[in-house]
Short mmCIF file of N, CA and C in Angstrom, two decimals:
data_model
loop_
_atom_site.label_atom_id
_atom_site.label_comp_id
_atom_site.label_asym_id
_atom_site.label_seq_id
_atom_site.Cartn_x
_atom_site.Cartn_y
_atom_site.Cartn_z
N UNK A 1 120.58 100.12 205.65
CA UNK A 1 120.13 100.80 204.45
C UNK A 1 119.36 102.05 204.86
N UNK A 2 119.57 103.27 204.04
CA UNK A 2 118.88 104.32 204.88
C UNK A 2 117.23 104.80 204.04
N UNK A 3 116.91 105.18 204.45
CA UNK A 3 115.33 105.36 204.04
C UNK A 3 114.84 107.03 203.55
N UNK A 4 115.06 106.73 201.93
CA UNK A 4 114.89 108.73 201.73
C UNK A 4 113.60 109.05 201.81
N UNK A 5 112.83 110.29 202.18
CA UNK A 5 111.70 110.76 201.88
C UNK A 5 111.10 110.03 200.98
N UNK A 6 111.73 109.92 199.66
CA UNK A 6 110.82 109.22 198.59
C UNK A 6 110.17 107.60 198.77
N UNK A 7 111.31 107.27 199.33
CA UNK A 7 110.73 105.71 200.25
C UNK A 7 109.94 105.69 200.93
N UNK A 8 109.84 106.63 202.00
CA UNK A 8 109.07 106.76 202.99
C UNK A 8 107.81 106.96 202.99
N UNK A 9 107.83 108.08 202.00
CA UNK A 9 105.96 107.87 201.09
C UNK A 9 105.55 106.83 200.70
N UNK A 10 106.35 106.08 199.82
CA UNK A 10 105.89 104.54 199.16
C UNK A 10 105.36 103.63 200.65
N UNK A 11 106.24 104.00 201.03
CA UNK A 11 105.92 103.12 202.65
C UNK A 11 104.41 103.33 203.84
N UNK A 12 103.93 104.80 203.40
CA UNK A 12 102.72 105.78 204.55
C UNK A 12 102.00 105.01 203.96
N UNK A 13 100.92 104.48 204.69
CA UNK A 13 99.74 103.76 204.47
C UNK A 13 98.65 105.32 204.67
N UNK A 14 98.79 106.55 205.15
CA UNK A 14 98.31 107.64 205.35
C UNK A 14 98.11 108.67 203.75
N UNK A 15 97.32 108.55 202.92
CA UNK A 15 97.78 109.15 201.50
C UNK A 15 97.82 110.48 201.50
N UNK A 16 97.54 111.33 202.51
CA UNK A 16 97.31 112.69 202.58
C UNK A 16 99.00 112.95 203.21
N UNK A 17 100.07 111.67 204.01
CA UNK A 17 101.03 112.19 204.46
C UNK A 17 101.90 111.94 203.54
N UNK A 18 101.89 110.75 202.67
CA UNK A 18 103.14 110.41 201.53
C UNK A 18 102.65 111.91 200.38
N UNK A 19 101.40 112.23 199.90
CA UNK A 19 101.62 113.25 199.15
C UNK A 19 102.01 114.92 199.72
N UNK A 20 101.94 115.14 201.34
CA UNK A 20 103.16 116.24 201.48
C UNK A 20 103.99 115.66 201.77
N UNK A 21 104.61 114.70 201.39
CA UNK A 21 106.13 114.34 201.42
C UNK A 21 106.54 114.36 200.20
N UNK A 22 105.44 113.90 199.65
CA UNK A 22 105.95 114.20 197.82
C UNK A 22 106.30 115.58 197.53
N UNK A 23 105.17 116.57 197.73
CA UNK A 23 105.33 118.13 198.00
C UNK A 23 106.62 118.74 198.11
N UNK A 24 106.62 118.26 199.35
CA UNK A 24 107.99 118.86 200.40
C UNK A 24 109.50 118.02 199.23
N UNK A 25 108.95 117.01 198.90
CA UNK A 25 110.57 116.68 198.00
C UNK A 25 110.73 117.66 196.77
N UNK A 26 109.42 117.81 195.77
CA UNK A 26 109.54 118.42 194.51
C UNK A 26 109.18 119.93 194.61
N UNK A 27 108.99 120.72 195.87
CA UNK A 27 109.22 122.09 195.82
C UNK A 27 109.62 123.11 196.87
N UNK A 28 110.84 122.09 197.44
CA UNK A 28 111.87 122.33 198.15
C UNK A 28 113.02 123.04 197.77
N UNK A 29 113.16 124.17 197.32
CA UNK A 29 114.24 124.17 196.99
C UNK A 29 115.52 124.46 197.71
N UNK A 30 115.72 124.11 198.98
CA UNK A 30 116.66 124.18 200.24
C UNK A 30 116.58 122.67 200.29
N UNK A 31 116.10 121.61 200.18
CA UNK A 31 116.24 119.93 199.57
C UNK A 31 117.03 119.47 198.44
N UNK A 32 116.84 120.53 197.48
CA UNK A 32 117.29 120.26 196.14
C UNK A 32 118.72 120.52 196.05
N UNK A 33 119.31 121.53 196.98
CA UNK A 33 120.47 121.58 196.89
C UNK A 33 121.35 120.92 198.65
N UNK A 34 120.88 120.78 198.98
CA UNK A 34 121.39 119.99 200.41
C UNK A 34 122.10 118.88 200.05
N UNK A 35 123.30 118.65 200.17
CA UNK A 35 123.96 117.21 200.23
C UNK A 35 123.79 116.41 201.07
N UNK A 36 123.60 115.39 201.04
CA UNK A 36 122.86 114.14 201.66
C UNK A 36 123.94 112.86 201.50
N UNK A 37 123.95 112.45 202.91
CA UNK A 37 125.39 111.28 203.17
C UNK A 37 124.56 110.28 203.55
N UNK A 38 123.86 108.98 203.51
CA UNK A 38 123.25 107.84 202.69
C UNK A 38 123.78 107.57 204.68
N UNK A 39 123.39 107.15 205.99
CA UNK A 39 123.65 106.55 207.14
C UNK A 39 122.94 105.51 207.28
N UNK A 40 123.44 104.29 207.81
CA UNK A 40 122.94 103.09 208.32
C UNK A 40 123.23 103.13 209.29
N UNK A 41 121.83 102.54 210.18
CA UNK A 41 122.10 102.65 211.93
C UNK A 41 121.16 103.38 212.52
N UNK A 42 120.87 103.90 213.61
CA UNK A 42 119.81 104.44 214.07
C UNK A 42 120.73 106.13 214.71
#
């Protein structure tokens, strides 16, 4: 199962790093249009 940014915040026990990850998701706009292929595996 792959793990998006938005997970990954829910996941930071660090609150200063999940909210620039929040940042970086909602005013990205080179994120917003990037297509994204979902990988399982390392």
């Amino acid at each position: 199962m792959a793990l998006t940014l938005a997970e990954a915040s829910k996941l930071s026990n660090d609150v200063l790093l999940a909210g620039v990850i929040e940042t970086i998701i909602k005013d990205s706009p080179i994120l917003q249009v990037l297509p994204f292929i979902e990988m399982t595996g390392t």
